[in-house]
mmCIF file of C-alpha atoms in Angstrom:
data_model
loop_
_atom_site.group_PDB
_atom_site.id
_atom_site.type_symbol
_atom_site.label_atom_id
_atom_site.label_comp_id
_atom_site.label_asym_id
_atom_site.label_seq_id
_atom_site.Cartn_x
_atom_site.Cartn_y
_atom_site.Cartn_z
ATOM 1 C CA UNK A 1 113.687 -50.823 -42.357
ATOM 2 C CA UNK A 2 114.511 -51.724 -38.443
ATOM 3 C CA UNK A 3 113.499 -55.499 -38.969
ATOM 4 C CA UNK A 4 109.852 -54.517 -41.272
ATOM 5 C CA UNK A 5 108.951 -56.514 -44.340
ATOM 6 C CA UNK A 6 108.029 -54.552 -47.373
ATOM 7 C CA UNK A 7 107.394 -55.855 -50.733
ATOM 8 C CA UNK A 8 107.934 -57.382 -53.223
ATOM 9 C CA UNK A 9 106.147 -55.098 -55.079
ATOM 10 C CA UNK A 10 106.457 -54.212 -58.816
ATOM 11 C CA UNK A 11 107.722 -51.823 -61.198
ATOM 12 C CA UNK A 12 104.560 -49.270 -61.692
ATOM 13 C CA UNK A 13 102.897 -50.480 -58.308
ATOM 14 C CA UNK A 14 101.409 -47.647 -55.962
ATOM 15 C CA UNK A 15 101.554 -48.087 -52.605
ATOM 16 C CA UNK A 16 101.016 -46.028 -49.255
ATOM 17 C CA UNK A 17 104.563 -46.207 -46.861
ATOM 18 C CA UNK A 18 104.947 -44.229 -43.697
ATOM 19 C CA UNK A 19 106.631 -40.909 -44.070
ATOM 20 C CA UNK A 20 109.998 -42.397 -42.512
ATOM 21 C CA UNK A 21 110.110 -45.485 -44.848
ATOM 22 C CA UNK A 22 109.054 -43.130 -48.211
ATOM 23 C CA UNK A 23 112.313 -40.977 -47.131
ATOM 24 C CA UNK A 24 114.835 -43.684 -46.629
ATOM 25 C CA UNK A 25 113.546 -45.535 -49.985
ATOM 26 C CA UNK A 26 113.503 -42.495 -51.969
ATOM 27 C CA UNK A 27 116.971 -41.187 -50.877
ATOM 28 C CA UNK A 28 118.068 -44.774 -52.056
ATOM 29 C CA UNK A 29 116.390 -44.398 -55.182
ATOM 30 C CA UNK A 30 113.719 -47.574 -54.709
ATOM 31 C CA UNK A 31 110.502 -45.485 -54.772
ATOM 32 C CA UNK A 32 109.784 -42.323 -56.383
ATOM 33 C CA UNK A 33 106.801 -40.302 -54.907
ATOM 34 C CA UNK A 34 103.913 -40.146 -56.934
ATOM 35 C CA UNK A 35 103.125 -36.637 -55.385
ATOM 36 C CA UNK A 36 105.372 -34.162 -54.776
ATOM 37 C CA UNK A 37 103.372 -30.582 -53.354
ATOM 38 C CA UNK A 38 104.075 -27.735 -55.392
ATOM 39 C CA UNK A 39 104.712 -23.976 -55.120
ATOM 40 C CA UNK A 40 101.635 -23.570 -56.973
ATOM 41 C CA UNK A 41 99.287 -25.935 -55.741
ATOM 42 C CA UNK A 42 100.079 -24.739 -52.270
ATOM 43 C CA UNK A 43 99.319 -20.954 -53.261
ATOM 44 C CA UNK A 44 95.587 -22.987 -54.647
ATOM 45 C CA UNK A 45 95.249 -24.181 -51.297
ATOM 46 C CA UNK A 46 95.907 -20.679 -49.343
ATOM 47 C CA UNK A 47 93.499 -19.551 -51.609
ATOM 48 C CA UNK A 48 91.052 -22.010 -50.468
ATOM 49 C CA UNK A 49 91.790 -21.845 -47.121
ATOM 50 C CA UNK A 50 91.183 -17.950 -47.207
ATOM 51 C CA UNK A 51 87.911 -18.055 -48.577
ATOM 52 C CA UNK A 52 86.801 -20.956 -46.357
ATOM 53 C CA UNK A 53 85.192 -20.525 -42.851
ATOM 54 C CA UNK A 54 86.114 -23.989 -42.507
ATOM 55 C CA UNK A 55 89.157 -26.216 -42.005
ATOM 56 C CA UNK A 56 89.913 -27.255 -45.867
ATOM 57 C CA UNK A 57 90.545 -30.977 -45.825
ATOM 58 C CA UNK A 58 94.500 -31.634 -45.929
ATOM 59 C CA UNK A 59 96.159 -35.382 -46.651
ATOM 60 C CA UNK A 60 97.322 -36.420 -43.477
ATOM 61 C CA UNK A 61 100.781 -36.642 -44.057
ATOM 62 C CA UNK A 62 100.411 -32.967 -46.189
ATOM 63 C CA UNK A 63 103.223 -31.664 -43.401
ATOM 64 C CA UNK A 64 105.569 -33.924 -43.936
ATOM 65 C CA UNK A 65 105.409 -34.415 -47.690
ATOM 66 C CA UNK A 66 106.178 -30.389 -47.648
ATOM 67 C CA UNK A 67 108.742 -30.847 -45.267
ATOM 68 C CA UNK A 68 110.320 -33.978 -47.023
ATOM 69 C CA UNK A 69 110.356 -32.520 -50.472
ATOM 70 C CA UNK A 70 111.827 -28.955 -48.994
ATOM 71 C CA UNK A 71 114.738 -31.308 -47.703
ATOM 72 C CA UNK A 72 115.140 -32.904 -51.095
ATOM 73 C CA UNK A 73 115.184 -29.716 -52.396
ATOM 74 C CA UNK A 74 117.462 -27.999 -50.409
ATOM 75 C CA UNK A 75 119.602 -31.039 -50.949
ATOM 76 C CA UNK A 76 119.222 -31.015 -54.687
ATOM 77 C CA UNK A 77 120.642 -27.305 -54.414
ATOM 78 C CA UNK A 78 117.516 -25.873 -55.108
ATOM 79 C CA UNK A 79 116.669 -23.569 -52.455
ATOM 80 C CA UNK A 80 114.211 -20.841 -54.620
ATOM 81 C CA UNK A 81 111.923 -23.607 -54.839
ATOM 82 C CA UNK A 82 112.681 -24.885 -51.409
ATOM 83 C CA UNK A 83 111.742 -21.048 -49.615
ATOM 84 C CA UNK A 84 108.754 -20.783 -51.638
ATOM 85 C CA UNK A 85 107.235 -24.116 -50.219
ATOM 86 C CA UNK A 86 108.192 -23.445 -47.012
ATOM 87 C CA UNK A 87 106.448 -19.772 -47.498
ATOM 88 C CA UNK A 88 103.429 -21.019 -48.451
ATOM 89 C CA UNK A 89 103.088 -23.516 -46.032
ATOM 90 C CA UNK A 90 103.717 -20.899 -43.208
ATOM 91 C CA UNK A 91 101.270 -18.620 -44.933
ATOM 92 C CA UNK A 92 98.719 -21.780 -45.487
ATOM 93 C CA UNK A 93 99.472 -22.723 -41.738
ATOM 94 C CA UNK A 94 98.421 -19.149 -40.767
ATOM 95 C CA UNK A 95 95.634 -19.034 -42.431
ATOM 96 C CA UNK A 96 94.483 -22.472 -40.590
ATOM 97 C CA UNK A 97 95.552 -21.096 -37.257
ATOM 98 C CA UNK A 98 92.682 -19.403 -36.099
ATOM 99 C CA UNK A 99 90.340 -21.927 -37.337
ATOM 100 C CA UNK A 100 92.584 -24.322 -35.451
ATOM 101 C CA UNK A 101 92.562 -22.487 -32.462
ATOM 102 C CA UNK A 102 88.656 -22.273 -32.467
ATOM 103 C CA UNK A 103 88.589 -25.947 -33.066
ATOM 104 C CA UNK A 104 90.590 -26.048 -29.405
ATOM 105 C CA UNK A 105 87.559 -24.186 -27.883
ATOM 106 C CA UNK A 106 84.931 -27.094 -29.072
ATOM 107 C CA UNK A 107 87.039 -30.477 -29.628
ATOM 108 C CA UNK A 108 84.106 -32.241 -30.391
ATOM 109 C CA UNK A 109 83.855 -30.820 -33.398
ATOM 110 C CA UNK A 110 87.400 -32.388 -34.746
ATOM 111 C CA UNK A 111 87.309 -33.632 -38.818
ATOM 112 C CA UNK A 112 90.692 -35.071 -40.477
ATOM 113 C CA UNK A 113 93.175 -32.924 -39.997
ATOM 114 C CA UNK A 114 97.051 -33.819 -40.645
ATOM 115 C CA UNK A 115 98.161 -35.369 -37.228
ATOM 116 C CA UNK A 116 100.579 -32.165 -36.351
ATOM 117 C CA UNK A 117 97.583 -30.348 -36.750
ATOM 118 C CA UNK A 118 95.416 -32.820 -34.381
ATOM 119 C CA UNK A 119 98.471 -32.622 -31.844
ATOM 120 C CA UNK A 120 98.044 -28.468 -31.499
ATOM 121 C CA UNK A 121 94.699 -28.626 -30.819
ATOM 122 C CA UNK A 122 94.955 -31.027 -28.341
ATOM 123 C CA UNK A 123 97.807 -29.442 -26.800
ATOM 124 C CA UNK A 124 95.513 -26.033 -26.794
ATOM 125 C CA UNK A 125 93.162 -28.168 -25.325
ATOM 126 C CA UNK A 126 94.676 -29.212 -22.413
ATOM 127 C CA UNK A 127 96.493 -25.673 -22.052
ATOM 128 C CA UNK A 128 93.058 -24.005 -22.332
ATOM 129 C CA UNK A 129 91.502 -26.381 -19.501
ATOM 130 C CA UNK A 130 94.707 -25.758 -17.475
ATOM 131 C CA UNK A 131 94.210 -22.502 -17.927
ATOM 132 C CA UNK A 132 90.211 -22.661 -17.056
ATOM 133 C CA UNK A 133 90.506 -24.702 -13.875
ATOM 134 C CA UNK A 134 93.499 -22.585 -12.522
ATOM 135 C CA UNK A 135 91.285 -19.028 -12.935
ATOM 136 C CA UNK A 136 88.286 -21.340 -11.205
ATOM 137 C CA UNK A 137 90.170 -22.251 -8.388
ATOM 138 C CA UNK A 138 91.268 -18.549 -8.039
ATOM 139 C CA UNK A 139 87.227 -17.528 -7.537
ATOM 140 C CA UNK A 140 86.730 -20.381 -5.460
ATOM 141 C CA UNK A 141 90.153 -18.845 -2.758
ATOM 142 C CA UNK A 142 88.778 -15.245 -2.876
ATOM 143 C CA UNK A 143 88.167 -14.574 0.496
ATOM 144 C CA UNK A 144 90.135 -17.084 1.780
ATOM 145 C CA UNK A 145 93.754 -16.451 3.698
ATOM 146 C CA UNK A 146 96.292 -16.639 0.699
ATOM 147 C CA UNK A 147 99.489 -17.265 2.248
ATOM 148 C CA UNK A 148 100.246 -21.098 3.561
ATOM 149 C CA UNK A 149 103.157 -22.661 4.357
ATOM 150 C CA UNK A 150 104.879 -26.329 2.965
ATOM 151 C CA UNK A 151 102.616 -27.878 5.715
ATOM 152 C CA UNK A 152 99.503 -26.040 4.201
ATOM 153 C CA UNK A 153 99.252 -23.942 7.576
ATOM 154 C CA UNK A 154 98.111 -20.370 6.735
ATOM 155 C CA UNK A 155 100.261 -17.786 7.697
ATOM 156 C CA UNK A 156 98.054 -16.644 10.991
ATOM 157 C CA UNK A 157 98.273 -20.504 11.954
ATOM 158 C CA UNK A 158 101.759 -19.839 12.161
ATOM 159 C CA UNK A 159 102.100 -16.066 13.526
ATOM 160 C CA UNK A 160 98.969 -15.967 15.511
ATOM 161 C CA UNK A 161 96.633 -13.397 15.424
ATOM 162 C CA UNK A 162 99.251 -10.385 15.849
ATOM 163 C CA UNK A 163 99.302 -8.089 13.660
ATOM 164 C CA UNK A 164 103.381 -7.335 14.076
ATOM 165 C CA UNK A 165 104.558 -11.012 13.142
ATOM 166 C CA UNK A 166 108.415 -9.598 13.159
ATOM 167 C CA UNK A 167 108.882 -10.437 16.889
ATOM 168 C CA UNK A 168 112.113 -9.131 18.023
ATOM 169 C CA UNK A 169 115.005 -11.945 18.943
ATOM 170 C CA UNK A 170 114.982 -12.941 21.941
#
């Protein structure tokens, strides 16, 4: 895998692989996950998630297990199974949203979370500080002359003080 050592390992061993290496060694048939997430055990999760005012905890790789295992599934011809996981995950991720979202508000308040998770709410983050300073500077200009030019002239800078700034050619 691009130049990387792994192994030797044995038969049996269990060991932890980056998403990327677990999908090119399992398409080739050298490792065999020794989780795959289910239809059902998603639904248990939603569940949890529901009647939680917190973030449930979620493996760090838990999106792209689902994700990997929809593939294999869609490849394997499968695609029942493969809808239903990705319909509980959307339902799951729903669920999560809002808690996600309120996360955003107070970041220091951050626990695991899967790293596509951690990404939105730091991407909310910096949209809702964007966001913050942009309606700041708008109460700090109120009063001020709004128009300026690519110079940063204002507009009576550049007309003058008359009021008719549409002076005829001449």
């Amino acid at each position: 895998l691009a130049g990387r050592q792994l192994g030797p390992f044995s038969d049996g061993e269990e060991i932890t692989l980056w998403s990327c290496e677990a999908v090119v060694l399992e398409r080739h048939g050298i490792v065999v996950p020794t989780k795959k997430p289910t239809i059902s055990e998603l639904r248990k999760l939603v569940l949890t998630e529901e009647r939680s005012s917190r973030l449930v905890t979620l493996p760090e790789n838990f999106y792209s297990s689902v994700m990997h295992e929809t593939s294999n599934l869609k490849i394997g011809g499968d695609l029942e199974k493969a809808d239903g996981l990705k319909a509980q995950t959307m339902t799951l991720l729903e669920t999560r949203l809002p808690k996600l979202l309120r996360l955003a508000l107070s970041p220091e308040s951050l626990g695991e979370m899967p790293l596509e998770e951690r990404f939105l709410v730091n991407r909310l983050v910096g949209v809702l500080e964007s966001w913050n300073q942009g309606l700041n500077d708008l109460f700090e200009k109120i009063g001020e002359e709004a128009g300026k030019d690519e110079f940063g002239r204002s507009v009576r800078h550049v007309a003058g003080d008359e009021a008719d700034i549409q002076k005829p050619a001449g």
